[in-house]
Coordinates of C-alpha atoms in Angstrom, one line a residue:
X1 CA 10.8 -1.9 -31.2
X2 CA 9.3 -3.0 -27.9
X3 CA 9.2 -1.1 -24.6
X4 CA 12.4 -0.7 -22.6
X5 CA 11.1 -1.5 -19.1
X6 CA 14.4 -0.7 -17.5
X7 CA 14.4 2.8 -19.1
X8 CA 10.7 3.3 -18.0
X9 CA 11.7 2.8 -14.4
X10 CA 15.0 4.5 -14.7
X11 CA 17.0 1.5 -13.4
X12 CA 19.9 -0.6 -14.7
X13 CA 19.6 -4.1 -16.0
X14 CA 21.1 -5.4 -12.8
X15 CA 18.7 -3.6 -10.6
X16 CA 17.8 -5.4 -7.4
X17 CA 14.3 -6.1 -6.0
X18 CA 14.6 -3.1 -3.6
X19 CA 15.8 -0.8 -6.4
X20 CA 12.9 -1.8 -8.6
X21 CA 10.4 -1.2 -5.8
X22 CA 11.9 2.2 -4.9
X23 CA 11.8 3.3 -8.5
X24 CA 8.2 2.1 -8.9
X25 CA 7.0 3.8 -5.8
X26 CA 8.6 7.2 -6.8
X27 CA 7.2 7.1 -10.4
X28 CA 3.8 5.7 -9.5
X29 CA 3.2 8.4 -7.0
X30 CA 4.4 11.0 -9.5
X31 CA 2.2 9.8 -12.4
X32 CA -0.9 8.5 -10.7
X33 CA -3.9 9.8 -12.7
X34 CA -5.6 11.1 -9.6
X35 CA -2.8 13.7 -9.4
X36 CA -3.1 14.9 -13.0
X37 CA -6.6 16.3 -13.5
X38 CA -5.5 18.5 -16.4
X39 CA -3.5 15.8 -18.3
X40 CA -5.1 12.7 -17.0
X41 CA -4.9 10.8 -20.3
X42 CA -1.2 11.2 -20.6
X43 CA -0.7 10.3 -16.9
X44 CA -2.8 7.1 -17.4
X45 CA -0.5 6.0 -20.2
X46 CA 2.6 6.6 -18.2
X47 CA 1.1 5.1 -15.0
X48 CA 0.2 2.0 -17.0
X49 CA 3.7 1.6 -18.5
X50 CA 5.3 2.1 -15.1
X51 CA 3.1 -0.6 -13.5
X52 CA 3.7 -2.9 -16.5
X53 CA 7.5 -2.5 -16.2
X54 CA 7.5 -3.2 -12.5
X55 CA 5.2 -6.2 -12.8
X56 CA 7.6 -7.8 -15.4
X57 CA 11.0 -6.9 -13.8
X58 CA 9.9 -7.8 -10.3
X59 CA 9.0 -11.3 -11.4
X60 CA 12.0 -13.5 -12.1
X61 CA 10.3 -15.6 -14.7
X62 CA 8.8 -12.7 -16.6
X63 CA 12.1 -10.8 -16.4
X64 CA 14.1 -13.7 -17.7
X65 CA 11.7 -14.1 -20.7
X66 CA 11.8 -10.3 -21.3
X67 CA 15.6 -10.1 -21.1
X68 CA 15.9 -13.0 -23.7
X69 CA 13.0 -12.2 -26.1
X70 CA 12.0 -8.6 -25.4
X71 CA 8.4 -7.3 -25.1
X72 CA 7.2 -9.0 -28.3
X73 CA 8.4 -12.4 -27.0
X74 CA 6.9 -11.8 -23.6
X75 CA 3.5 -10.8 -24.8
X76 CA 3.4 -12.8 -28.0
X77 CA 4.4 -16.2 -26.6
X78 CA 7.8 -17.8 -26.6
X79 CA 8.3 -20.5 -29.3
X80 CA 9.6 -23.9 -28.1
X81 CA 13.4 -24.3 -28.5
X82 CA 15.1 -27.6 -29.5
X83 CA 11.7 -29.4 -29.7
X84 CA 11.0 -28.7 -26.1
X85 CA 7.9 -27.0 -24.7
X86 CA 9.4 -23.6 -24.2
X87 CA 8.8 -21.8 -21.0
X88 CA 6.1 -23.4 -18.8
X89 CA 2.9 -21.7 -17.7
X90 CA 2.0 -21.5 -14.1
X91 CA 2.4 -18.9 -11.5
X92 CA 5.0 -16.1 -11.2
X93 CA 5.6 -14.3 -7.9
X94 CA 6.5 -10.6 -7.6
X95 CA 9.2 -10.1 -5.0
X96 CA 8.5 -8.6 -1.6
X97 CA 5.2 -10.4 -1.0
X98 CA 3.4 -8.6 -3.8
X99 CA 0.4 -9.9 -5.9
X100 CA 0.9 -13.2 -7.7
X101 CA 0.3 -12.6 -11.4
X102 CA 0.0 -15.5 -13.8
X103 CA 1.3 -16.6 -17.2
X104 CA -1.2 -18.6 -19.2
X105 CA -0.2 -21.6 -21.3
X106 CA -2.0 -23.0 -24.3
X107 CA -2.1 -23.1 -28.1
X108 CA 0.7 -24.3 -30.3
X109 CA 4.2 -23.5 -29.1
X110 CA 3.7 -23.7 -25.3
X111 CA 3.9 -20.3 -23.6
X112 CA 0.9 -18.1 -24.7
X113 CA 2.1 -14.8 -23.5
X114 CA 1.8 -12.2 -20.8
X115 CA -1.2 -9.8 -20.2
X116 CA -0.5 -6.9 -17.9
X117 CA -2.5 -6.6 -14.7
X118 CA -4.7 -3.7 -13.7
X119 CA -2.3 -0.9 -12.7
X120 CA -4.5 0.0 -9.7
X121 CA -4.2 -3.5 -8.3
X122 CA -0.4 -3.3 -8.4
X123 CA -0.5 0.2 -6.8
X124 CA -2.8 -1.0 -4.0
X125 CA -0.4 -3.9 -3.2
X126 CA 2.7 -1.8 -3.1
X127 CA 1.1 1.1 -1.2
X128 CA -1.5 -0.8 0.7
X129 CA -4.2 1.4 -0.7
X130 CA -3.8 4.0 2.1
X131 CA -4.1 1.4 4.8
X132 CA -3.2 3.1 8.1
X133 CA -0.8 2.1 10.8
X134 CA -1.5 0.3 14.0
X135 CA -2.5 3.5 15.9
X136 CA -4.7 3.3 19.0
X137 CA -8.0 5.1 18.8
X138 CA -11.0 5.6 21.1
X139 CA -14.5 5.5 19.9
X140 CA -16.8 2.9 18.5
X141 CA -15.6 0.2 16.2
X142 CA -17.6 0.3 13.0
X143 CA -16.9 -3.0 11.3
X144 CA -17.3 -6.7 12.1
X145 CA -14.3 -9.0 12.4
X146 CA -13.7 -12.1 10.3
X147 CA -10.9 -14.3 11.6
X148 CA -8.9 -17.0 9.9
X149 CA -6.6 -18.5 12.4
X150 CA -5.4 -21.6 10.6
X151 CA -1.8 -20.2 10.2
X152 CA -1.8 -21.0 6.5
X153 CA 0.2 -18.0 5.2
X154 CA 2.5 -20.1 3.1
X155 CA 5.7 -18.7 1.6
X156 CA 5.4 -15.3 -0.1
X157 CA 9.0 -15.0 -1.1
X158 CA 9.1 -17.7 -3.7
X159 CA 7.1 -20.5 -5.2
X160 CA 3.3 -20.4 -5.3
X161 CA 1.7 -18.0 -2.9
X162 CA -1.4 -18.7 -0.9
X163 CA -2.5 -15.0 -0.9
X164 CA -5.7 -14.2 -2.5
X165 CA -5.2 -11.7 -5.4
X166 CA -7.9 -9.3 -4.2
X167 CA -6.6 -8.5 -0.7
X168 CA -4.4 -6.1 1.2
X169 CA -2.0 -7.8 3.8
X170 CA -0.4 -6.0 6.7
X171 CA 1.6 -7.2 9.7
X172 CA 0.1 -7.0 13.2
X173 CA 3.0 -6.8 15.6
X174 CA 2.3 -7.9 19.2
X175 CA 4.5 -8.4 22.2
X176 CA 4.8 -11.9 23.8
X177 CA 3.0 -10.5 26.8
X178 CA 0.0 -9.4 24.6
X179 CA -0.1 -12.8 22.9
X180 CA 0.2 -14.6 26.2
X181 CA -2.8 -12.8 27.8
X182 CA -4.7 -11.8 24.7
X183 CA -5.3 -8.2 23.7
X184 CA -7.4 -5.9 21.6
X185 CA -5.9 -3.8 18.8
X186 CA -7.8 -0.9 17.2
X187 CA -6.6 0.0 13.7
X188 CA -7.2 3.0 11.5
X189 CA -8.0 2.2 7.8
X190 CA -8.4 4.7 4.9
X191 CA -10.5 3.1 2.2
X192 CA -10.5 4.3 -1.5
X193 CA -13.5 3.7 -3.7
X194 CA -13.8 4.4 -7.4
X195 CA -17.1 6.1 -8.2
X196 CA -19.2 5.9 -11.4
X197 CA -17.7 9.1 -12.8
X198 CA -14.2 7.9 -12.3
X199 CA -13.6 10.0 -9.1
X200 CA -11.9 8.3 -6.2
X201 CA -13.4 8.9 -2.7
X202 CA -11.8 8.1 0.6
X203 CA -13.4 7.2 4.0
X204 CA -12.0 6.5 7.4
X205 CA -12.8 3.4 9.4
X206 CA -11.7 1.7 12.6
X207 CA -11.2 -2.0 12.7
X208 CA -10.9 -4.0 15.9
X209 CA -8.8 -7.1 16.2
X210 CA -9.2 -9.4 19.2
X211 CA -6.0 -11.3 19.6
X212 CA -6.7 -14.5 21.4
X213 CA -4.3 -15.9 24.1
X214 CA -1.7 -18.2 22.6
X215 CA -2.1 -17.3 19.0
X216 CA 1.0 -18.0 16.9
X217 CA 3.0 -15.9 14.5
X218 CA 1.4 -16.2 11.0
X219 CA -2.2 -16.3 12.3
X220 CA -4.4 -14.3 9.9
X221 CA -7.3 -12.0 10.8
X222 CA -9.4 -11.3 7.8
X223 CA -11.9 -8.4 7.3
X224 CA -13.9 -9.3 4.3
X225 CA -14.5 -6.5 1.7
X226 CA -13.3 -3.7 4.0
X227 CA -10.5 -2.7 1.7
X228 CA -10.3 -0.6 -1.5
X229 CA -12.8 -0.9 -4.3
X230 CA -11.3 0.4 -7.5
X231 CA -13.9 -1.1 -9.8
X232 CA -13.0 -4.8 -9.4
X233 CA -14.8 -5.6 -6.2
X234 CA -13.8 -4.6 -2.6
X235 CA -10.6 -6.0 -1.3
X236 CA -10.3 -8.0 1.9
X237 CA -8.0 -6.6 4.6
X238 CA -5.8 -9.3 6.2
X239 CA -3.7 -8.7 9.3
X240 CA -0.9 -11.2 9.9
X241 CA 0.2 -11.7 13.5
X242 CA 3.9 -11.1 14.2
X243 CA 5.8 -11.6 17.5
X244 CA 8.0 -8.7 18.6
X245 CA 11.4 -9.8 19.9
X246 CA 11.4 -10.2 23.7
X247 CA 14.3 -9.1 25.9
X248 CA 14.3 -12.4 27.9
X249 CA 12.2 -15.1 26.3
X250 CA 12.2 -16.7 22.9
X251 CA 9.1 -18.6 21.9
X252 CA 9.3 -22.1 20.5
X253 CA 5.9 -23.4 19.7
X254 CA 4.0 -23.5 23.0
X255 CA 7.3 -23.4 25.0
X256 CA 9.3 -20.4 26.2
X257 CA 13.1 -20.6 26.1
X258 CA 15.3 -18.6 28.4
X259 CA 19.1 -18.6 29.1
X260 CA 20.2 -18.4 32.8
X261 CA 23.8 -17.4 33.6
X262 CA 25.4 -19.0 36.7
X263 CA 28.6 -18.3 38.4
X264 CA 31.0 -21.3 38.8
X265 CA 30.1 -21.3 42.5
X266 CA 26.4 -21.5 41.8
X267 CA 26.9 -24.2 39.2
X268 CA 28.8 -26.3 41.7
X269 CA 27.1 -25.6 45.0
X270 CA 23.5 -24.8 44.0
X271 CA 21.5 -21.6 43.5
X272 CA 18.1 -20.0 43.8
X273 CA 17.2 -17.4 41.1
X274 CA 14.0 -15.5 40.3
X275 CA 12.4 -15.4 36.8
X276 CA 9.5 -13.0 36.0
X277 CA 7.0 -14.6 33.7
X278 CA 4.9 -13.0 31.0
X279 CA 1.9 -12.7 33.3
X280 CA 4.0 -10.6 35.7
X281 CA 4.3 -13.3 38.3
X282 CA 7.8 -14.3 39.6
X283 CA 8.9 -17.8 40.2
X284 CA 12.0 -19.2 41.9
X285 CA 14.3 -21.6 40.1
X286 CA 16.1 -23.8 42.7
X287 CA 18.9 -26.3 42.2
X288 CA 21.1 -28.1 44.7
X289 CA 23.0 -30.4 42.3
X290 CA 26.0 -29.7 40.0
X291 CA 25.0 -28.0 36.7
X292 CA 27.0 -28.5 33.5
X293 CA 27.4 -25.9 30.8
X294 CA 24.6 -26.1 28.3
X295 CA 22.4 -28.2 30.6
X296 CA 18.7 -27.8 30.1
X297 CA 15.8 -28.1 32.5
X298 CA 12.0 -27.9 31.7
X299 CA 9.4 -26.5 34.0
X300 CA 6.0 -27.7 32.7
X301 CA 3.1 -25.3 32.8
X302 CA 5.1 -22.1 32.8
X303 CA 5.3 -21.6 29.0
X304 CA 2.9 -20.0 26.5
X305 CA -0.8 -20.4 26.8
X306 CA -2.1 -23.0 24.3
X307 CA -4.6 -21.2 22.1
X308 CA -6.9 -24.3 21.5
X309 CA -6.7 -25.3 25.1
X310 CA -7.1 -22.1 27.1
X311 CA -6.3 -23.7 30.5
X312 CA -3.1 -25.4 29.3
X313 CA 0.4 -24.1 29.0
X314 CA 3.6 -25.1 27.4
X315 CA 6.9 -25.5 29.3
X316 CA 9.6 -23.0 30.4
X317 CA 12.8 -24.3 29.0
X318 CA 15.9 -23.1 30.8
X319 CA 19.4 -23.4 29.3
X320 CA 22.3 -22.8 31.8
X321 CA 25.3 -20.8 30.9
X322 CA 28.3 -21.1 33.2
X323 CA 30.4 -17.9 33.8
X324 CA 33.9 -19.1 34.5
X325 CA 36.4 -16.9 36.3
X326 CA 39.2 -15.4 34.2
X327 CA 41.7 -16.3 37.0
X328 CA 42.0 -18.3 40.2
X329 CA 43.6 -17.4 43.4
X330 CA 45.2 -20.4 45.2

């Protein structure tokens, strides 16, 4: 009788992606071999089973095959049905932006079967291998920076992922003001390395990211071989730029969008209103003609800085909202 992956994780057969992830995190921390010096062999078996169960159930294709054919069908290869080719090979994607693990196809009968991935690789993806948060630090930066700013992240929630399997990915959240002007972020990293005797050592490091003016969300900053090394080569650490929501502006490419509310009198008779830009300067928006609800005006050169053209800027796009009175006095 094959393994019951649902029982291993302690979840129901209808468990959601978040429920699976929560169960894995709890059990993986409990049974990680590093925490069981006295019964390490038993812990390694349990840790491996927990990782294998999560890898299968968090992937829709693997889960479908397992639910239909069980562990034997999943690992032994699914025979073709009705003369067809059975389940295709190709890539499967763990939910939540995890590592992409692959099925291999070949041999008679189509699908050749599933081979579990290294449990430490899955653990590193789910826990980030001890990767620290975005905390500010003083002191000297001890690593060189490798940047990949081609905005080629792809879709990590479905289909084929562009993520390299041997990397740790983390968001790098910046305000629009920081992206407009450019900024420097210093990040703490805790690195885990597997030694020759099987012991895992940790070391602290500070990485520096120089955010260039005008970078867009999805820009990737890669630090090669600065991540964990659990015996399969050091991982890259990749920070992915994210834009924090702004109270006033919304970015649209190189443009900045903003809503401006006018009273009915201002819409009919004209107005003069200030807007504080991301660089701290204030401009005056003037109009002497009638403004209709939803009308849009563009002010060239007052938008976001264009990253590949440092002296160029997008437009400020203003959409007018008219505030009509609730009653009129004649």
